[in-house]
Coordinates of N, CA, C and O in Angstrom, one line a residue:
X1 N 13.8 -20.4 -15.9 CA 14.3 -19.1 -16.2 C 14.9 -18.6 -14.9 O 14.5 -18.6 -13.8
X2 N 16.1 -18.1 -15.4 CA 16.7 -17.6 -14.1 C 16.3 -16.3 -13.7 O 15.7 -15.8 -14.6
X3 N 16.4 -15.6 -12.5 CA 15.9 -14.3 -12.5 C 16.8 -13.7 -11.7 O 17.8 -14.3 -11.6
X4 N 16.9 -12.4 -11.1 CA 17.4 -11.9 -10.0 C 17.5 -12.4 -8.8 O 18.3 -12.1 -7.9
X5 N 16.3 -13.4 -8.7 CA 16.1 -13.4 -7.5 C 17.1 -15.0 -6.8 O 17.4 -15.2 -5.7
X6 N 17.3 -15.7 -8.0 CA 18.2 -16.8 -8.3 C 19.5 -16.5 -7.4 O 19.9 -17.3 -6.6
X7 N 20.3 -15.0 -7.4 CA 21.4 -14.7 -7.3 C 21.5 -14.2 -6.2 O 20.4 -13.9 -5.8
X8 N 22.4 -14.0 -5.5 CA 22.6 -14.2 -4.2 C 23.0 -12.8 -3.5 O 23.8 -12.8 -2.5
X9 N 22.3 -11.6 -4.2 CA 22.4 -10.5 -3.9 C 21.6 -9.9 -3.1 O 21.2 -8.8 -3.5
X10 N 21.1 -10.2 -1.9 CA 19.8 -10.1 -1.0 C 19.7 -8.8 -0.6 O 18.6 -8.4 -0.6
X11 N 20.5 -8.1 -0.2 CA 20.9 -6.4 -0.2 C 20.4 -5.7 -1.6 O 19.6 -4.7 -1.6
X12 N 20.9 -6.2 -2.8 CA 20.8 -5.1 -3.8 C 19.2 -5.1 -4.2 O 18.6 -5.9 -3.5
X13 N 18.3 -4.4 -5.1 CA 17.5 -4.5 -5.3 C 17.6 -5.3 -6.5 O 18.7 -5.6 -6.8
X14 N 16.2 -5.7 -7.5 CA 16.3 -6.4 -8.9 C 16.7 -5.2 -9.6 O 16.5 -4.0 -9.4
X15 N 17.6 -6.0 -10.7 CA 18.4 -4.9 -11.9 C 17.3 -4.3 -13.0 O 17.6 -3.2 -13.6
X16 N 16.2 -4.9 -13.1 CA 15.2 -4.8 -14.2 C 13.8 -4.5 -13.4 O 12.9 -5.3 -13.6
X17 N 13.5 -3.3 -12.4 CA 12.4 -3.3 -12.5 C 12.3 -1.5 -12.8 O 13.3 -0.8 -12.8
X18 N 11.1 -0.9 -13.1 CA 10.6 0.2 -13.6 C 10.0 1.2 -13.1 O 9.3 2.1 -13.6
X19 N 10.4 0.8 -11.3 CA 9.8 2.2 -10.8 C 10.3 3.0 -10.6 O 11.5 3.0 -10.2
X20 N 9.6 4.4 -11.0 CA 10.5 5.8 -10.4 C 9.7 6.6 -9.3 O 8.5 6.6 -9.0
X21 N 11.2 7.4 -8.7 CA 10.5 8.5 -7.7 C 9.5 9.6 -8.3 O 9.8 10.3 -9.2
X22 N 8.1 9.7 -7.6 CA 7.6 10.7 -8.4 C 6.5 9.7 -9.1 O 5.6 10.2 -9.8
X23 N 6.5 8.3 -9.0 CA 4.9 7.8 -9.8 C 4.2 8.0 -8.8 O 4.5 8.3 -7.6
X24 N 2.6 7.6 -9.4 CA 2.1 7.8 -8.6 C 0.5 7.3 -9.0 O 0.2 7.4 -10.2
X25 N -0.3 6.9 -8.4 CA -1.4 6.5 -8.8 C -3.1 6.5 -8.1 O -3.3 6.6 -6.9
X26 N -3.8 6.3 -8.6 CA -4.9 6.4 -7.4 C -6.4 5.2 -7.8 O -6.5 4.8 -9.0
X27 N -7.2 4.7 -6.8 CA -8.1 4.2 -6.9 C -9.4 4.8 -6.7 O -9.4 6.0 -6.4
X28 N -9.9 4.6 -6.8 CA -11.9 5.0 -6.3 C -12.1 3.6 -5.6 O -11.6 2.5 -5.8
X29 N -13.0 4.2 -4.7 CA -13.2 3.4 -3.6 C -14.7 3.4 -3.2 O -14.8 4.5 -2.7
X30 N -15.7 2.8 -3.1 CA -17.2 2.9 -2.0 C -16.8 1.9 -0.6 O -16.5 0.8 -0.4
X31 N -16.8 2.9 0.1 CA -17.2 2.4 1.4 C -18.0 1.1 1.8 O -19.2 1.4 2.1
X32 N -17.8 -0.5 1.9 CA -18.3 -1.1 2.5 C -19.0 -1.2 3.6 O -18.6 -0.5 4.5
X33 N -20.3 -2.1 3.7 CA -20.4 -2.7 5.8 C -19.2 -3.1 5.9 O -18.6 -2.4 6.7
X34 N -18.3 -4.2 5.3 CA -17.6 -4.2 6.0 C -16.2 -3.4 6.3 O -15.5 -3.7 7.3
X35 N -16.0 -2.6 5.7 CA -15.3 -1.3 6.1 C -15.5 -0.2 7.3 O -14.7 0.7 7.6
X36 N -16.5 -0.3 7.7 CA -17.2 0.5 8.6 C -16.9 -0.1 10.2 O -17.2 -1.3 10.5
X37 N -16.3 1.1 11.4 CA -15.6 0.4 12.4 C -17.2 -0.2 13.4 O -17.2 -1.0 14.3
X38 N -18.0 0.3 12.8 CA -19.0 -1.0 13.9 C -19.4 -2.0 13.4 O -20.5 -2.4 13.9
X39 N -18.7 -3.0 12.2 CA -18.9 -3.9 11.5 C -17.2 -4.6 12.1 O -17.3 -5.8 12.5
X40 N -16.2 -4.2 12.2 CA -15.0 -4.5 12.0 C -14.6 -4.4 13.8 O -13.6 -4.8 14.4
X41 N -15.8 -3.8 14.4 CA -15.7 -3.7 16.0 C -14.6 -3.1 16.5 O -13.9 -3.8 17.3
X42 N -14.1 -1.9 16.1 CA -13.4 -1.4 16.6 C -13.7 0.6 16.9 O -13.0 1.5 17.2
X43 N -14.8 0.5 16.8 CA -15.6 1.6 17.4 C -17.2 1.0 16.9 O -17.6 0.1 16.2
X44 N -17.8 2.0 17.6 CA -19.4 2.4 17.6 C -19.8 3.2 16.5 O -21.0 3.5 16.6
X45 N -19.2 3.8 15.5 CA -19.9 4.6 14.6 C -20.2 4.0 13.6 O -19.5 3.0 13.6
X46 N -21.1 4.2 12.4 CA -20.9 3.8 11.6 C -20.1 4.2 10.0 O -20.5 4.0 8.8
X47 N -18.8 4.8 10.7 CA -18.0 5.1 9.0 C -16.7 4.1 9.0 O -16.3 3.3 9.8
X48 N -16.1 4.6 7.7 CA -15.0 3.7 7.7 C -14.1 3.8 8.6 O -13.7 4.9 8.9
X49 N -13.7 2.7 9.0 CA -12.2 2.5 10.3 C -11.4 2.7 9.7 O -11.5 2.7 8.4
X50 N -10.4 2.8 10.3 CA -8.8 3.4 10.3 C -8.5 2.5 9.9 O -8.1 2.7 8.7
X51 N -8.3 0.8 10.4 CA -8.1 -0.3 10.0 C -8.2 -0.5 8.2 O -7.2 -0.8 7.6
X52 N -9.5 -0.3 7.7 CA -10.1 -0.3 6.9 C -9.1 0.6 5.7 O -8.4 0.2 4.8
X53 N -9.4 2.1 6.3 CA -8.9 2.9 5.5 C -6.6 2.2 5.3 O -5.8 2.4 4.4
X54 N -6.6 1.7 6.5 CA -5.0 1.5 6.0 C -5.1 0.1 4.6 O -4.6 0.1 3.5
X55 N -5.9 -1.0 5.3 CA -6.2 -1.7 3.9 C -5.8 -0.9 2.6 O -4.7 -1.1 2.0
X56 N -6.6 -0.1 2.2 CA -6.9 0.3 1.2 C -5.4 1.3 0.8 O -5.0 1.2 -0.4
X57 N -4.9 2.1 1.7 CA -3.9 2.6 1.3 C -2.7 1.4 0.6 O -2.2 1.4 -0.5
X58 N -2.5 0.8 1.5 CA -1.3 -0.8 1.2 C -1.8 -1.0 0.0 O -0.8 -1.0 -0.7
X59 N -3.2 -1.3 -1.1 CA -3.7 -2.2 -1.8 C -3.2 -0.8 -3.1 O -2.5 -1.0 -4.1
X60 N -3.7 0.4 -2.5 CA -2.8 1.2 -3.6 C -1.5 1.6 -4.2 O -1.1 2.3 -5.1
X61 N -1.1 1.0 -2.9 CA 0.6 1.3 -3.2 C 1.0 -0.1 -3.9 O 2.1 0.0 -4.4
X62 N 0.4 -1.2 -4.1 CA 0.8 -2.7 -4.7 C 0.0 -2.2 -5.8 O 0.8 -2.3 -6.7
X63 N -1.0 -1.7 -6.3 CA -1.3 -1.2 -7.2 C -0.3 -0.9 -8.7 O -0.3 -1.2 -9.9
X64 N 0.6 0.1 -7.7 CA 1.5 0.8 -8.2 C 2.7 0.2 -8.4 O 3.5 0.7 -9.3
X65 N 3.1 -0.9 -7.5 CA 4.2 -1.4 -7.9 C 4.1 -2.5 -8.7 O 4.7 -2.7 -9.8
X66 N 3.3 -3.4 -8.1 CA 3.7 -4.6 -9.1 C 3.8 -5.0 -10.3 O 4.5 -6.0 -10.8
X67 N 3.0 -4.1 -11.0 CA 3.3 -4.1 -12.5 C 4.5 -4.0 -13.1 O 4.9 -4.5 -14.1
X68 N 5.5 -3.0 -11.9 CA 7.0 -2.7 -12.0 C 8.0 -3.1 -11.6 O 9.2 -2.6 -11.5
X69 N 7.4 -4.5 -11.1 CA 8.5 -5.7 -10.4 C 8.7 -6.5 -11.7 O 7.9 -6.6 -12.7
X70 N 10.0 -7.0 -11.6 CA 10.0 -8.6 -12.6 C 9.7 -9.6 -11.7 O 9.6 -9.6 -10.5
X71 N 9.5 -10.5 -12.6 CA 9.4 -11.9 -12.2 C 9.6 -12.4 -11.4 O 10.5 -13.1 -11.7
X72 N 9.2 -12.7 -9.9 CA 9.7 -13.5 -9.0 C 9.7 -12.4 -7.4 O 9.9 -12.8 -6.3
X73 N 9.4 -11.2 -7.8 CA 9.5 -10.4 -7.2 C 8.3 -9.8 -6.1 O 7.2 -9.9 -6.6
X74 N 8.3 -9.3 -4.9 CA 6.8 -9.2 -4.0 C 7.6 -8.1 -3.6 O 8.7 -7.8 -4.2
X75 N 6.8 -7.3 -2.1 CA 7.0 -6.4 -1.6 C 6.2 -6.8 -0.1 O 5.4 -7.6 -0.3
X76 N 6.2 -6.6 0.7 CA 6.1 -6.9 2.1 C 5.8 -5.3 2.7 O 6.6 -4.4 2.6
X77 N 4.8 -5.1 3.1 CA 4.8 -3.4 4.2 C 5.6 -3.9 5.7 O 5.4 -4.9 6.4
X78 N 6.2 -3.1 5.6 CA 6.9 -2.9 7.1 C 6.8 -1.3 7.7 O 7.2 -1.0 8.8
X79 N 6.4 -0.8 7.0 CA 5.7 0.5 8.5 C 4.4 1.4 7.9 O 4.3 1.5 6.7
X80 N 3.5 2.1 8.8 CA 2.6 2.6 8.3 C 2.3 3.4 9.4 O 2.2 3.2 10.6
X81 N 2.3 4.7 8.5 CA 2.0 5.8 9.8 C 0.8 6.4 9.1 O 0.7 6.9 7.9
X82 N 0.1 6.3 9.8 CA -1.7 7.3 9.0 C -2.3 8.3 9.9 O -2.9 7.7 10.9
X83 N -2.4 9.3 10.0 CA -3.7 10.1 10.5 C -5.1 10.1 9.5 O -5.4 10.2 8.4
X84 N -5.9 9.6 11.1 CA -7.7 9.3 10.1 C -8.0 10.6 10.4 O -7.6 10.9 11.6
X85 N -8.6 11.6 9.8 CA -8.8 13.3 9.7 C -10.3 13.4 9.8 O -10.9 14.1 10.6
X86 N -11.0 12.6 8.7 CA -12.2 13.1 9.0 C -13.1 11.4 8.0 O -12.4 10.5 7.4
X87 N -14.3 11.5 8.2 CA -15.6 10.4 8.0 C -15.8 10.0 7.1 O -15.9 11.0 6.4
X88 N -15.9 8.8 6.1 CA -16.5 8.5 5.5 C -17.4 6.8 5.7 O -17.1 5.7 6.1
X89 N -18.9 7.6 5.1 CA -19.9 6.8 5.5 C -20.3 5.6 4.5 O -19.9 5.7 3.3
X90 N -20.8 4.7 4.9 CA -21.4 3.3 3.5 C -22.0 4.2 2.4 O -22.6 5.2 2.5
X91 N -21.6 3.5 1.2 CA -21.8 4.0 0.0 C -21.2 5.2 -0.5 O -21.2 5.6 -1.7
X92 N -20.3 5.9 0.7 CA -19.5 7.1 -0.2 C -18.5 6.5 -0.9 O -17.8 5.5 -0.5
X93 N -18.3 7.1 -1.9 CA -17.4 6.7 -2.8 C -16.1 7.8 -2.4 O -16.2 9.0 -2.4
X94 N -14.9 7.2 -2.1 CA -13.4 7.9 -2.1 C -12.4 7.9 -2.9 O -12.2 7.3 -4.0
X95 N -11.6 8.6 -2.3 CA -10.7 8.1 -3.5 C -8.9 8.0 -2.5 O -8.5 8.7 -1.6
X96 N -8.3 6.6 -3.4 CA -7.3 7.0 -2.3 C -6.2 7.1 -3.4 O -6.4 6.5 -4.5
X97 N -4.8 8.0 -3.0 CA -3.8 8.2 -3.9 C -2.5 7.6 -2.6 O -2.3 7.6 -1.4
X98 N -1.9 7.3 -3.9 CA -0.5 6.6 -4.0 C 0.7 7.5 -4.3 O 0.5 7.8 -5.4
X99 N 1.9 8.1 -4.0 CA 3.0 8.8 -4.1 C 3.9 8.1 -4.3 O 4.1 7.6 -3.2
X100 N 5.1 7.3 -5.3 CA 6.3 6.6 -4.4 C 7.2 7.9 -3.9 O 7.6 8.6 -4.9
X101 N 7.5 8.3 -2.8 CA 8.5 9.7 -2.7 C 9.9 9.4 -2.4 O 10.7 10.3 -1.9
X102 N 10.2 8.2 -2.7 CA 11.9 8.1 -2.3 C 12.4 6.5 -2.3 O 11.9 5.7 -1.5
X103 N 13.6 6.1 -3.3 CA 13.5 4.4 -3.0 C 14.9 4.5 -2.3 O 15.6 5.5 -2.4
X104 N 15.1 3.4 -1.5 CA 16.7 3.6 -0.6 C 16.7 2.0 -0.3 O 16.1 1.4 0.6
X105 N 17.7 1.4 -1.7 CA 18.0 0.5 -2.1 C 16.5 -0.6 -2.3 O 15.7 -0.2 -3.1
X106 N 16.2 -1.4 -1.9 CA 15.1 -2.3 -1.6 C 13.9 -1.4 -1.0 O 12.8 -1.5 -1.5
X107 N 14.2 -0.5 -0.2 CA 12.8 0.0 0.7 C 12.4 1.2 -0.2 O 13.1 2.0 -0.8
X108 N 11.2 1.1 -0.1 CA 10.2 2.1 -1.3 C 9.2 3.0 0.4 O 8.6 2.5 1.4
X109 N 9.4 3.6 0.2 CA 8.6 4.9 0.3 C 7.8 6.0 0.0 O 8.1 7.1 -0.5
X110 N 6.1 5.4 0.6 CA 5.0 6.4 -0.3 C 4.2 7.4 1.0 O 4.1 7.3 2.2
X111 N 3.8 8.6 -0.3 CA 3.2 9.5 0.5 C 1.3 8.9 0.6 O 1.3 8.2 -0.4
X112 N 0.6 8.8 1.0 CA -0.6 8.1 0.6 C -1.4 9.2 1.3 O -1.1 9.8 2.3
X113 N -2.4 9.3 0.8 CA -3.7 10.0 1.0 C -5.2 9.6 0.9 O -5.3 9.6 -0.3
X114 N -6.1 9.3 1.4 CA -7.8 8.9 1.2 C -8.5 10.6 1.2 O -8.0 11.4 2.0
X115 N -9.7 11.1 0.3 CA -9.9 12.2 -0.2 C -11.6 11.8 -0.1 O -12.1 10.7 -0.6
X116 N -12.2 12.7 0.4 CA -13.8 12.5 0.0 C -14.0 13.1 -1.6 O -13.1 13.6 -2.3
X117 N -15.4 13.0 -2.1 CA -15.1 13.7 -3.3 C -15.1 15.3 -3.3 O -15.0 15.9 -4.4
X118 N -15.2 15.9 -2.2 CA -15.3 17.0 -1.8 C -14.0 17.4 -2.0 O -13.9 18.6 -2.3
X119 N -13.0 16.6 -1.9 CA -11.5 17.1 -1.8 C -11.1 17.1 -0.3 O -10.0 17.6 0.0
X120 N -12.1 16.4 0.8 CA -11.5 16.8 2.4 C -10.7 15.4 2.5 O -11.1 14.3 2.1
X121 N -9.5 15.8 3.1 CA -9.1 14.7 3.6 C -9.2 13.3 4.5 O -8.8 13.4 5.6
X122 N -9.6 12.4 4.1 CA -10.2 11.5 5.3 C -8.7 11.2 5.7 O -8.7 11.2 6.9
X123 N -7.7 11.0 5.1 CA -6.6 10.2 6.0 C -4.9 10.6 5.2 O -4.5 10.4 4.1
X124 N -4.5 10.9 5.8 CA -3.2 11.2 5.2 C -1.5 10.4 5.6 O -0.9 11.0 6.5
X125 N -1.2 9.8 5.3 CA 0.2 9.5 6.0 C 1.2 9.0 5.1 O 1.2 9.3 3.9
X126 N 2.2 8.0 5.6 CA 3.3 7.8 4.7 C 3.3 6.2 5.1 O 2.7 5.8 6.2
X127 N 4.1 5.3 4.0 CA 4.0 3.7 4.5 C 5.4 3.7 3.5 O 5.9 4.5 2.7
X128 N 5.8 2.5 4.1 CA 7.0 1.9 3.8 C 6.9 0.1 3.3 O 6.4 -0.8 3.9
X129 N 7.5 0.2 2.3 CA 7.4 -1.4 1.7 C 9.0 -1.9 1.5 O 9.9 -1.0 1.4
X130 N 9.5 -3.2 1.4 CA 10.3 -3.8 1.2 C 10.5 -4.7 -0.1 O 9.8 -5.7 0.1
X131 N 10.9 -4.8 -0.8 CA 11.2 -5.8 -2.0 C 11.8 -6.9 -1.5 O 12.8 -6.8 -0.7
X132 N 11.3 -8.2 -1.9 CA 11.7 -9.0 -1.5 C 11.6 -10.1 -3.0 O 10.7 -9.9 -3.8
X133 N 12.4 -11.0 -3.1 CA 12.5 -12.3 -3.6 C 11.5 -13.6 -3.1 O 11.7 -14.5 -2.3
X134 N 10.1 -13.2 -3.8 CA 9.0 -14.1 -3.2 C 9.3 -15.5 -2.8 O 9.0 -15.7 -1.7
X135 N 9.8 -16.6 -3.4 CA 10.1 -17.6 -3.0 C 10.9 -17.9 -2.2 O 10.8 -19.0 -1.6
X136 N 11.9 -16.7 -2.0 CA 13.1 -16.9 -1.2 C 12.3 -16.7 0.0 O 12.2 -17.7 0.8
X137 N 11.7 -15.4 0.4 CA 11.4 -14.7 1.5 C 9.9 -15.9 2.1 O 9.7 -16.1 3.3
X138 N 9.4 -16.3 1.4 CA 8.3 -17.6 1.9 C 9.3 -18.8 2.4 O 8.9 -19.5 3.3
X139 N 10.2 -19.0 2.1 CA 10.7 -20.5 2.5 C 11.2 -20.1 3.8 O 10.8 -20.4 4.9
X140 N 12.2 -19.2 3.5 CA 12.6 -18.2 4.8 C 11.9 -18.2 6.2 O 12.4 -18.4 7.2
X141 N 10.6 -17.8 6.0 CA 9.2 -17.2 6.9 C 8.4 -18.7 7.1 O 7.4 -18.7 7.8
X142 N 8.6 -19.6 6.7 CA 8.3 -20.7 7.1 C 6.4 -21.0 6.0 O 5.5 -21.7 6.4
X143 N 6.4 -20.2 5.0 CA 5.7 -20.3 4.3 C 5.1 -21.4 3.7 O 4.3 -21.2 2.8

């Protein structure tokens, strides 16, 4: 089966996929050990790391897209800007949300947020993804 990704349009994005500006989506989340930065060694306390919490933002933004890729199609993150605001400890349950707020050609742009159930913000920022032609972009990258 041929696809978009066959054709030799490496600039344009695929003609058939289904995302719009304005979706948006969210997960529930419990806090892991291994989510927590004195498990992941990147501090002494015991709540979720920054590290952690970006995981999880990336996992809900692919959440959101891939259902609305065709065939043959991935996404790659290339930037991620997060402020971590406030704590969450093992076994709290969060919740993280997904924005897409703008596509410009191939590159997708989301607003992302992590939320205690309180409504306080643990983490707020914006990330950037790429579309790419999965097989192409692996041969490429030495995959």
């Amino acid at each position: 089966m041929t696809t978009d990704c066959d054709k030799k349009y490496k600039g344009a994005p695929p003609s058939n996929y289904h995302l719009s500006v304005g979706s948006q989506t969210e997960k529930n989340i419990i806090v892991k050990k291994e989510d927590l930065a004195t498990h992941l060694k990147t501090g002494q306390v015991p709540f979720i790391s920054t590290a952690a919490m970006i995981v999880y933002m990336e996992q809900c933004c692919v959440a959101l897209i891939d259902p609305n890729l065709p065939v043959g199609y991935d996404t790659v993150s290339t930037e991620m800007n997060v402020r971590h605001l406030h704590t969450a400890k093992r076994n709290e349950e969060i919740i993280c949300r997904a924005h897409l707020k703008y596509m410009e050609g191939k590159k997708l742009f989301f607003d992302v947020a992590m939320l205690n159930k309180q409504g306080d913000s643990i983490g707020i920022g914006a990330h950037e993804r790429y579309i790419v032609c999965h097989k192409t972009f692996v041969d490429e990258h030495g995959g």
